[in-house]
mmCIF file of C-alpha atoms (C1' of nucleotides) in Angstrom:
data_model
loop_
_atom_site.group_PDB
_atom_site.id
_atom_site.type_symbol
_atom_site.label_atom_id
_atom_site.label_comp_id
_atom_site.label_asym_id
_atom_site.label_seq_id
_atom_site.Cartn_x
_atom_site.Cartn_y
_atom_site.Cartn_z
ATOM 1 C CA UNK D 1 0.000 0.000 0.000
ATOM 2 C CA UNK D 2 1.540 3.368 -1.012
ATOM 3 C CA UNK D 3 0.464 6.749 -0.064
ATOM 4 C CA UNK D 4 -0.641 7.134 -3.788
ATOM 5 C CA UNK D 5 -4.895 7.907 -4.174
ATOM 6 C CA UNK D 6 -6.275 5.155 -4.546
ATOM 7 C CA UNK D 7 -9.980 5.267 -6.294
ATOM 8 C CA UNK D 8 -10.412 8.593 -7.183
ATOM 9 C CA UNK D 9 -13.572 7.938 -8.217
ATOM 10 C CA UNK D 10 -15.713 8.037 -4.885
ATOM 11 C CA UNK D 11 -14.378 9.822 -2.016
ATOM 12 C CA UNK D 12 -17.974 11.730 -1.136
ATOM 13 C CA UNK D 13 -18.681 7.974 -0.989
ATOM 14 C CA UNK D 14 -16.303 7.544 1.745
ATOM 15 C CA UNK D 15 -17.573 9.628 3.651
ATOM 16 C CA UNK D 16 -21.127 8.946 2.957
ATOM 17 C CA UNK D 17 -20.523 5.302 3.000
ATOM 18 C CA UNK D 18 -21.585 2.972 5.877
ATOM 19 C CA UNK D 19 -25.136 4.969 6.847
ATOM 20 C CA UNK D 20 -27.300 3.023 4.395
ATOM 21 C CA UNK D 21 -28.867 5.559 3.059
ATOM 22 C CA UNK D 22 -27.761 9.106 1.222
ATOM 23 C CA UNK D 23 -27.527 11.827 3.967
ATOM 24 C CA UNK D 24 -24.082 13.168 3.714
ATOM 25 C CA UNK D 25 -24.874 14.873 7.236
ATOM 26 C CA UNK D 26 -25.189 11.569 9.355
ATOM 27 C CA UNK D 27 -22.193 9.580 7.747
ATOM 28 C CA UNK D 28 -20.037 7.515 9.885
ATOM 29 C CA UNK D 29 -16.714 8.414 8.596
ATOM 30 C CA UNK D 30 -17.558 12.465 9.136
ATOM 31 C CA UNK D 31 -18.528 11.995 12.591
ATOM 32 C CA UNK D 32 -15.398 10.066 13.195
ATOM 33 C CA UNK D 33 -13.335 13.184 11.375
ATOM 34 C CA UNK D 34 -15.081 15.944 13.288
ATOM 35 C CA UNK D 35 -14.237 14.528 16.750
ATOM 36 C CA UNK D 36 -10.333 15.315 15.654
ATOM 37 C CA UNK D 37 -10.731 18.257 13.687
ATOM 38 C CA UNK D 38 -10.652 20.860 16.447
ATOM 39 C CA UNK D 39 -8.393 23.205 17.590
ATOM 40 C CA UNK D 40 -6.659 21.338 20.142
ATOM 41 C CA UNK D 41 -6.973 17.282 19.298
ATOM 42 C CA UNK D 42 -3.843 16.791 17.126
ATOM 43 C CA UNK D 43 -2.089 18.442 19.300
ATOM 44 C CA UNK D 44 -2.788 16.615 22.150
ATOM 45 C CA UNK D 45 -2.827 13.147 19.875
ATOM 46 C CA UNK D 46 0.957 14.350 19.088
ATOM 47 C CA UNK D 47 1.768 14.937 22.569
ATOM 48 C CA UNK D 48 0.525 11.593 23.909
ATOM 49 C CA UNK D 49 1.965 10.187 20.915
ATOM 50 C CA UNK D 50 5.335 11.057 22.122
ATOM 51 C CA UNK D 51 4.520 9.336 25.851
ATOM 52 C CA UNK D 52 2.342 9.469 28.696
ATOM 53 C CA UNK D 53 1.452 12.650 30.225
ATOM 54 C CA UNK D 54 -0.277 13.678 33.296
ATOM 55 C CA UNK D 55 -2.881 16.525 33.109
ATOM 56 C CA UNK D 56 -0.733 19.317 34.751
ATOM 57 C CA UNK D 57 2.417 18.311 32.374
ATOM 58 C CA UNK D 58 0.009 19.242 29.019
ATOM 59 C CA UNK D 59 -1.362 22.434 30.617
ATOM 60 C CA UNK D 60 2.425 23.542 30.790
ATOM 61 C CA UNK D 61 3.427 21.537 27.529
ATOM 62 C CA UNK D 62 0.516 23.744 25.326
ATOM 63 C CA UNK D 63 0.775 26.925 27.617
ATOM 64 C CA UNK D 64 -2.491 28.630 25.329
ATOM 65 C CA UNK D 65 -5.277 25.722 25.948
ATOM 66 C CA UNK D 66 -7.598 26.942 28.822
ATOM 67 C CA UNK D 67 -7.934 24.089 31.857
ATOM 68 C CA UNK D 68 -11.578 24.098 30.799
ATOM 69 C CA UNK D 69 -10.465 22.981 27.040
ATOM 70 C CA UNK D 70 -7.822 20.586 28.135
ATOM 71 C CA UNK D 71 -10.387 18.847 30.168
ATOM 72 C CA UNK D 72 -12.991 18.863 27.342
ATOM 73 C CA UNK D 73 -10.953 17.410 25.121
ATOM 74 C CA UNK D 74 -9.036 14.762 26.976
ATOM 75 C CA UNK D 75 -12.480 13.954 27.296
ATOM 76 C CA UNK D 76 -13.773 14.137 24.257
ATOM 77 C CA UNK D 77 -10.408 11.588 23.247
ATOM 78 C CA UNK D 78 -11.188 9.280 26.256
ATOM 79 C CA UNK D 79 -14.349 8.947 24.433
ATOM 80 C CA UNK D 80 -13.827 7.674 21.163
ATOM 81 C CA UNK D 81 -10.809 5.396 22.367
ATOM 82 C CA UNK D 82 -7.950 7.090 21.142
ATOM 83 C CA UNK D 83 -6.728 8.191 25.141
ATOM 84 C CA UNK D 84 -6.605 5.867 28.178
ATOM 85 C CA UNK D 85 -7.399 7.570 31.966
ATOM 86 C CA UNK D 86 -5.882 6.351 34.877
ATOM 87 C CA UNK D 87 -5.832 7.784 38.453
ATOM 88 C CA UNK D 88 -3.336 6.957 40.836
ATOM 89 C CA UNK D 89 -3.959 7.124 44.466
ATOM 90 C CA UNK D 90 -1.027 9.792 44.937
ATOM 91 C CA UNK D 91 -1.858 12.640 47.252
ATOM 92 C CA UNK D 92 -3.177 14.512 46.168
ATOM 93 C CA UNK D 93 -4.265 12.084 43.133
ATOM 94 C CA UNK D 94 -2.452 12.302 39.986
ATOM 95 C CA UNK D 95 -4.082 11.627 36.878
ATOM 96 C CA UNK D 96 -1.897 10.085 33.212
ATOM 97 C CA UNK D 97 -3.233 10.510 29.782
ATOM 98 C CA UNK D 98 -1.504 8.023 27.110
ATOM 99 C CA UNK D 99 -2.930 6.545 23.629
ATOM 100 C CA UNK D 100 -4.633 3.647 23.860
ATOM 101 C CA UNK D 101 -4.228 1.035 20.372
ATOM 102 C CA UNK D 102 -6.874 2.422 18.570
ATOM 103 C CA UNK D 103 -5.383 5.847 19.157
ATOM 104 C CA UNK D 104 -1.523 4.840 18.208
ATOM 105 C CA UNK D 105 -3.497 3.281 15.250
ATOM 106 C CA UNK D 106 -5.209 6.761 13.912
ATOM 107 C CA UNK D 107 -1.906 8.475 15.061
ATOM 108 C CA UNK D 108 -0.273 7.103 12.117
ATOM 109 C CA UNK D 109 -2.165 8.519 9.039
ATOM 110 C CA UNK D 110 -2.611 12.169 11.400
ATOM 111 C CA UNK D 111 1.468 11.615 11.744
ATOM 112 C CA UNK D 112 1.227 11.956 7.665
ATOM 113 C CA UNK D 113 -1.012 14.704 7.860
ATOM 114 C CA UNK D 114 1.319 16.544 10.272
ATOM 115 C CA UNK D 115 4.677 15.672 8.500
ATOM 116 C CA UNK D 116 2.856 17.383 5.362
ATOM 117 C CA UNK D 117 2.364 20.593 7.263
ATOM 118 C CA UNK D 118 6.284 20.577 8.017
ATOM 119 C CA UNK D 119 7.618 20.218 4.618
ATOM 120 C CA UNK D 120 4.343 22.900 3.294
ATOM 121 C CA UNK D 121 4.169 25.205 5.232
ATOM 122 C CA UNK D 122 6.167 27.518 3.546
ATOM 123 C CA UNK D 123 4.253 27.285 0.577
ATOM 124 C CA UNK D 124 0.919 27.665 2.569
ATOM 125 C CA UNK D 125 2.377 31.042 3.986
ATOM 126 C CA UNK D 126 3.325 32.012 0.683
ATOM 127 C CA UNK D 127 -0.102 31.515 -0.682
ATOM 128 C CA UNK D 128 -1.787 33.672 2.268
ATOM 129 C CA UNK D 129 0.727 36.329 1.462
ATOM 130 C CA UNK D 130 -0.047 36.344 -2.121
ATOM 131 C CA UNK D 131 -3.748 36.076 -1.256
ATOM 132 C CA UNK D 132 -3.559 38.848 1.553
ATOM 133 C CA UNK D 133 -1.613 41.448 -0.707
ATOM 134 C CA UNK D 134 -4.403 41.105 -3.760
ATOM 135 C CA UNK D 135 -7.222 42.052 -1.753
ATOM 136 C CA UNK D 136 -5.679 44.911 -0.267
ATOM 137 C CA UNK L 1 8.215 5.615 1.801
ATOM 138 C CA UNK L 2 5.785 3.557 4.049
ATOM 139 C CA UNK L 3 2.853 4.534 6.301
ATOM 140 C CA UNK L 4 5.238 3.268 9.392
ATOM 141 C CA UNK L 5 5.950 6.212 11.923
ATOM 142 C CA UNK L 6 8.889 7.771 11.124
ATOM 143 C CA UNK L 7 10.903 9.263 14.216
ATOM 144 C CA UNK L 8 8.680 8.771 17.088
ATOM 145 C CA UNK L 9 11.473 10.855 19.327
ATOM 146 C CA UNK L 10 10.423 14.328 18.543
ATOM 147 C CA UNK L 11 6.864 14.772 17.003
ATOM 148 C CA UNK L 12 6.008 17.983 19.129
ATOM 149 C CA UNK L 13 9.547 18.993 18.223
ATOM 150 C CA UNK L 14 7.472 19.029 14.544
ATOM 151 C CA UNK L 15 4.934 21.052 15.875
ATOM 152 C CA UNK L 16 7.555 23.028 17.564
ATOM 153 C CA UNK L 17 9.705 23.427 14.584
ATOM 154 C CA UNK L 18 10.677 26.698 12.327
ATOM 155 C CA UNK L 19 9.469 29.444 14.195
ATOM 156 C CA UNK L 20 13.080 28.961 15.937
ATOM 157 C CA UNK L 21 11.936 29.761 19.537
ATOM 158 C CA UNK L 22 10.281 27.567 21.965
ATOM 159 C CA UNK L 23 6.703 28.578 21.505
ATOM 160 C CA UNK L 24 4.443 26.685 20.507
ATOM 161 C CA UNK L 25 1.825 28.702 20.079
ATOM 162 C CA UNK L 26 3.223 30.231 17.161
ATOM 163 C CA UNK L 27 4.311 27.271 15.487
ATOM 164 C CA UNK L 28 3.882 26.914 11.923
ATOM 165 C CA UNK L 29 2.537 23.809 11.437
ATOM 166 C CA UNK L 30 -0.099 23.994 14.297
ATOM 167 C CA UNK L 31 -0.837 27.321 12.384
ATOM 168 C CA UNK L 32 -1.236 24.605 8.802
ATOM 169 C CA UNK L 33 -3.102 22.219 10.808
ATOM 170 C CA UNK L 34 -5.367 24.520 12.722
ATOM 171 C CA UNK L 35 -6.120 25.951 8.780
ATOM 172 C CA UNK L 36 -7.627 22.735 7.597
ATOM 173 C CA UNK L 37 -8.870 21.317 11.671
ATOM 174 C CA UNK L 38 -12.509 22.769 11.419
ATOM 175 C CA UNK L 39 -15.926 21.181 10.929
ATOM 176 C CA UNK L 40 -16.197 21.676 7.063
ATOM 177 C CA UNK L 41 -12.477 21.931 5.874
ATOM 178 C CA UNK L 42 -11.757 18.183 5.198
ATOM 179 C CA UNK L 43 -15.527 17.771 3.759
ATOM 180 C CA UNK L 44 -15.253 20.619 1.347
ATOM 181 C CA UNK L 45 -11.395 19.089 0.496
ATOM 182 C CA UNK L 46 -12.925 15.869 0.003
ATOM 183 C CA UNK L 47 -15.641 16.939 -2.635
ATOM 184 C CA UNK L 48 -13.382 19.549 -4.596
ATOM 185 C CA UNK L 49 -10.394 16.174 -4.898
ATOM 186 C CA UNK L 50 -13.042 14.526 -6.471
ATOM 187 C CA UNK L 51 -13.876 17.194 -9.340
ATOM 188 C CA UNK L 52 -13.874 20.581 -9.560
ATOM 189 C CA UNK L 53 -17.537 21.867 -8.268
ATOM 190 C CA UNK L 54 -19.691 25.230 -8.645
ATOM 191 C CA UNK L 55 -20.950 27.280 -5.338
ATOM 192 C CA UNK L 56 -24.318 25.889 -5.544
ATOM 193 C CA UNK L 57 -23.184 22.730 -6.228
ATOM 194 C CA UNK L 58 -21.481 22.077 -2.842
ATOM 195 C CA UNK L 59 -24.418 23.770 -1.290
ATOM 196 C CA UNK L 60 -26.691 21.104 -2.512
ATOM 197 C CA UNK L 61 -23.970 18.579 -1.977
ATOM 198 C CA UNK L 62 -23.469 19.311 1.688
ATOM 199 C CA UNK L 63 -27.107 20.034 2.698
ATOM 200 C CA UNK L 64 -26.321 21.169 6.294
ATOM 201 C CA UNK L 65 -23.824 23.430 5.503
ATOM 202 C CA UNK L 66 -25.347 26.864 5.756
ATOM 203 C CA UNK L 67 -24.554 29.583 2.703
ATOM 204 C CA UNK L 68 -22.249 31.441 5.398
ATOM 205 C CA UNK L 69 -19.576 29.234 6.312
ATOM 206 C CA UNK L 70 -19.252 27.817 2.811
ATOM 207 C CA UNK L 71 -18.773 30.783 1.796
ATOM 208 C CA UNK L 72 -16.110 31.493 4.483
ATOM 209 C CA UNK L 73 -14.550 28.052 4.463
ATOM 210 C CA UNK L 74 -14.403 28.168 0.662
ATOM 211 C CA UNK L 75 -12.344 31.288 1.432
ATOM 212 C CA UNK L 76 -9.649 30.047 3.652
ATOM 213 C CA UNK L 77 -9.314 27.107 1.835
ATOM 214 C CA UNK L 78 -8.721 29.524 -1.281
ATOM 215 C CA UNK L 79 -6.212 31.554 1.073
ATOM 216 C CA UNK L 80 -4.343 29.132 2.209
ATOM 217 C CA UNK L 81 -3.260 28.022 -1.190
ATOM 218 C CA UNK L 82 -5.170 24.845 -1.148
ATOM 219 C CA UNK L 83 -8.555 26.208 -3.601
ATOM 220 C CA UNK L 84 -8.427 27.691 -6.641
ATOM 221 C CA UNK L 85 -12.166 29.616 -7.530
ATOM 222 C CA UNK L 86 -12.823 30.866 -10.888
ATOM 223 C CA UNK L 87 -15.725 32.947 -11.861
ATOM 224 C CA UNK L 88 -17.034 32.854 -15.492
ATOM 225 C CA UNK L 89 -18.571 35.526 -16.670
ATOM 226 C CA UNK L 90 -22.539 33.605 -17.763
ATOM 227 C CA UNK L 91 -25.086 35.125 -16.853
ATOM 228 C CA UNK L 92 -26.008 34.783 -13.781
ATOM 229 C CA UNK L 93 -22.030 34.544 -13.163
ATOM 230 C CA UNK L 94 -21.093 31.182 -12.080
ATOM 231 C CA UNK L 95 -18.308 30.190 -10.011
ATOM 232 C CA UNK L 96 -16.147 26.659 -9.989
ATOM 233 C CA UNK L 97 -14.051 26.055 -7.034
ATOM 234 C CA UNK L 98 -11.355 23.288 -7.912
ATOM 235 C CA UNK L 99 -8.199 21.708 -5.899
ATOM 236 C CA UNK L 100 -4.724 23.425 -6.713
ATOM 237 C CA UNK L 101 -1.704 21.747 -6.620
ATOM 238 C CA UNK L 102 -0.819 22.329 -3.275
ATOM 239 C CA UNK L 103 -4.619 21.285 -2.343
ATOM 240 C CA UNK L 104 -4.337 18.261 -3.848
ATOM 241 C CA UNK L 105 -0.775 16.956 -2.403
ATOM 242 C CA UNK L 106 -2.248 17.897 0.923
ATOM 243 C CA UNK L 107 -5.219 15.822 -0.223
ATOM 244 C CA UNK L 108 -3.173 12.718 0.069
ATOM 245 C CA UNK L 109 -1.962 12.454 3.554
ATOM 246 C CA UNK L 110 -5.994 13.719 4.515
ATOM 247 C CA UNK L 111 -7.006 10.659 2.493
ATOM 248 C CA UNK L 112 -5.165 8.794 4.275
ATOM 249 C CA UNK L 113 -6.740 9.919 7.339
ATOM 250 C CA UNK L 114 -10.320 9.040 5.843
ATOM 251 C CA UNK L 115 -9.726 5.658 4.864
ATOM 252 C CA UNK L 116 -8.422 5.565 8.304
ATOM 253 C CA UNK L 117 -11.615 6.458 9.755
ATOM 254 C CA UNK L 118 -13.489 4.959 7.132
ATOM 255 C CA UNK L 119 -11.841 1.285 8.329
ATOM 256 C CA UNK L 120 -12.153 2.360 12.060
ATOM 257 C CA UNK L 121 -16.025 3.817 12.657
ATOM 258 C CA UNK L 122 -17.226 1.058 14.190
ATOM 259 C CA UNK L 123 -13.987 0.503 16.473
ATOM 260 C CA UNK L 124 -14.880 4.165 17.374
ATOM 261 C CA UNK L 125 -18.569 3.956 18.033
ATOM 262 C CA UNK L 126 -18.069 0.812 19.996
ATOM 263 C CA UNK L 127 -15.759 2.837 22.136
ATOM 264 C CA UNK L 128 -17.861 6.097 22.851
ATOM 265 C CA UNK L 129 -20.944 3.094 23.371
ATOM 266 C CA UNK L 130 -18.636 1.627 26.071
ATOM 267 C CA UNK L 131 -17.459 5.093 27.383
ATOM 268 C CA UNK L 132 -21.509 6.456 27.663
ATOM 269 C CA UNK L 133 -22.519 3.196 29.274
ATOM 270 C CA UNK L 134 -20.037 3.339 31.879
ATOM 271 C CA UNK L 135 -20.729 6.958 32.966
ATOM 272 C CA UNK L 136 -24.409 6.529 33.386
ATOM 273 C "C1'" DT S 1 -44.261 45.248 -18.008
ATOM 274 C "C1'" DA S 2 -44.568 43.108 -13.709
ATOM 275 C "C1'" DG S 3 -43.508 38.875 -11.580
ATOM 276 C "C1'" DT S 4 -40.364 34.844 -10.754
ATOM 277 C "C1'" DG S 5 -36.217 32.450 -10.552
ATOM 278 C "C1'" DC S 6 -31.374 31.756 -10.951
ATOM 279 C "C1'" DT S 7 -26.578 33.006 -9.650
ATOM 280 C "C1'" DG S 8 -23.205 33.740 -5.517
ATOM 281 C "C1'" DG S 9 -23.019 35.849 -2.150
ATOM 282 C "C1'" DT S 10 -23.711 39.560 2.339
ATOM 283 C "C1'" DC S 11 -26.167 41.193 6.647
ATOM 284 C "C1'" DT S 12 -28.339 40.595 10.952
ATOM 285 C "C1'" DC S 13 -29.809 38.024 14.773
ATOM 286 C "C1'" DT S 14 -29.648 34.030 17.820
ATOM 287 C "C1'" DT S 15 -27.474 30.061 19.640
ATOM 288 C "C1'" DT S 16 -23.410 27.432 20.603
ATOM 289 C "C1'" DT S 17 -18.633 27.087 21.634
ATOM 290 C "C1'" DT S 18 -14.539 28.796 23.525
ATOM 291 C "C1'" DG S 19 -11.610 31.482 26.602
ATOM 292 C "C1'" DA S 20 -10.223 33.747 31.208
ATOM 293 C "C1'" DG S 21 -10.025 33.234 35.518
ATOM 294 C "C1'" DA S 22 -11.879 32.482 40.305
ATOM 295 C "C1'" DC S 23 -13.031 28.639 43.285
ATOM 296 C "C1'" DT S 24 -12.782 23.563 45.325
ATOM 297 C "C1'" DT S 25 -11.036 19.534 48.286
ATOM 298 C "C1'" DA S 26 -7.632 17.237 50.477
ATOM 299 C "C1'" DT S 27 -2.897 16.845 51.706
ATOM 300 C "C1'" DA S 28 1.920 18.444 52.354
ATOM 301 C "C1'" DT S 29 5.289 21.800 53.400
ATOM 302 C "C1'" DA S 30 7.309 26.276 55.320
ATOM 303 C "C1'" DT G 1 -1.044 29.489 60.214
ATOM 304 C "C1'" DA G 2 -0.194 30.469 55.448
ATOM 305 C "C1'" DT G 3 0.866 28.637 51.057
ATOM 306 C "C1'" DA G 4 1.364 25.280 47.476
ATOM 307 C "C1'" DT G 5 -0.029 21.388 44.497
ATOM 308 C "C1'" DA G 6 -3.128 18.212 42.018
ATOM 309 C "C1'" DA G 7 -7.000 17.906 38.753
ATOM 310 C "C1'" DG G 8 -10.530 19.641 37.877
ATOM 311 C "C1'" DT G 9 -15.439 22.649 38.041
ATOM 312 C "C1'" DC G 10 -18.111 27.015 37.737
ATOM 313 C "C1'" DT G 11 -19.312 31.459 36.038
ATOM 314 C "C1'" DC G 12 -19.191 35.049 32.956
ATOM 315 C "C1'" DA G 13 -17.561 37.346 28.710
ATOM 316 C "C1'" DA G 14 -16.067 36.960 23.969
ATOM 317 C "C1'" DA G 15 -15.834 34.672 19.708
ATOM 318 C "C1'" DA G 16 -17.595 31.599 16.299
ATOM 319 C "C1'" DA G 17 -21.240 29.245 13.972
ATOM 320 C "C1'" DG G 18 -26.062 28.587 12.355
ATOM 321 C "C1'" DA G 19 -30.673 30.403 10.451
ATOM 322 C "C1'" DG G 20 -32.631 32.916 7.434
ATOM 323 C "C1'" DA G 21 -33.751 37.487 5.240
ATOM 324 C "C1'" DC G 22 -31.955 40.290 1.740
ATOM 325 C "C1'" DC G 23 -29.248 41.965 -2.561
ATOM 326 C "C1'" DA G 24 -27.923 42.820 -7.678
ATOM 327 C "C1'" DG G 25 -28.135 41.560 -12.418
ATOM 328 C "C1'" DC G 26 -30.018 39.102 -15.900
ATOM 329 C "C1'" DA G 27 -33.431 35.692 -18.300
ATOM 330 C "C1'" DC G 28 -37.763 33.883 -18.840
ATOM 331 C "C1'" DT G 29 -42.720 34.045 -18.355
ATOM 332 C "C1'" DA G 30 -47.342 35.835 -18.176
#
DNA sequence: TAGTGCTGGTCTCTTTTTGAGACTTATATA
DNA sequence: TATATAAGTCTCAAAAAGAGACCAGCACTA
């Protein structure tokens, strides 16, 4: 398997696929997209990708995401199985975040994703400039 | 090149990387990521990799989108490089959005990321079923 | 000639989501 | 006694998104 496109023909079928019937707005595959397209969910995936962190270690690590958001979407990740919980009876209690299999498993396509913002980057800033300085 | 993670050592050192200093905040490709990490980015990607499509088009294509944020998503995509729109002077004008180069290289990784999800759904359902059922 | 519809939007208003920051509970340390 | 630390929760303000009316220019219809 390469990283070539395979079947051009029906992505919108992707991502309709799966509910049966033709509503684009209830389709599996977008409600599994939309849970990790939000502002903070890669970056958390990356973190725990990395290793185990506890919840005051990712406050410091992404010194911009509000308490309130970090808990929201460590949640949000606990949900859909990508992030394990676990409390240990420390005092007071700590609490460690790490990728559970499913989430090392989706790690590795978002890993593409995020290696293809490194080497791009450039060219997407480019494009804003370019796109910033025609419209005045 | 293979779909295996490369260099699991420093992947928020990716996230980190180019803006020289240690914030990550402003790192560049949180700032690439965070372009295409919204609710209708991927969606919109998805449609435009398959053929090039016309403002009412998509409308009708994503029903639940409203007129606003197309309109507004269609732009950013367009800023950032990724969209290329085209207005033809019929009458009523018409306008075709279509993938440019740079939209459709970052098209491949994203696939990636769909068949992902597309092959995972259920593993994810089953785990936000399990998570709900447990927290009552 | 007035009415209707099509195009691709914008404008305004309401609802939802996010952000900032104080507050909590229990223990340990100075 | 005062302060700190852990992992959150709560409240309020700000930002973003959704709903739907409205717009201009032209074609077609009645």
């Amino acid at each position: 398997m390469d990283s070539k496109i395979v079947g051009l023909r029906s992505k919108l079928e992707i991502y309709k696929a799966g509910s049966g019937g033709g509503n684009i707005a209830d389709c599996p595959v977008r409600d599994v997209i939309q849970g990790i397209s939000n502002k903070w969910s890669s970056l958390l995936m990356m973190a725990l990708a990395e290793k185990p962190y506890r919840f005051g270690e990712l406050r410091r690590l992404v010194p911009d995401i509000s308490q309130r958001m970090l808990t929201q979407t460590l949640h949000d990740l606990q949900r859909d199985g990508y992030v394990h919980r676990e409390v240990f009876p420390t005092k007071p209690p700590s609490v460690e975040y790490s990728l559970t299999d499913l989430g090392r498993s989706m790690f590795g396509p978002l890993h593409q994703l995020l290696q293809w913002a490194e080497l791009n980057h450039g060219a997407v800033r480019d494009a804003r400039n370019a796109f910033d300085a025609t419209e005045t």
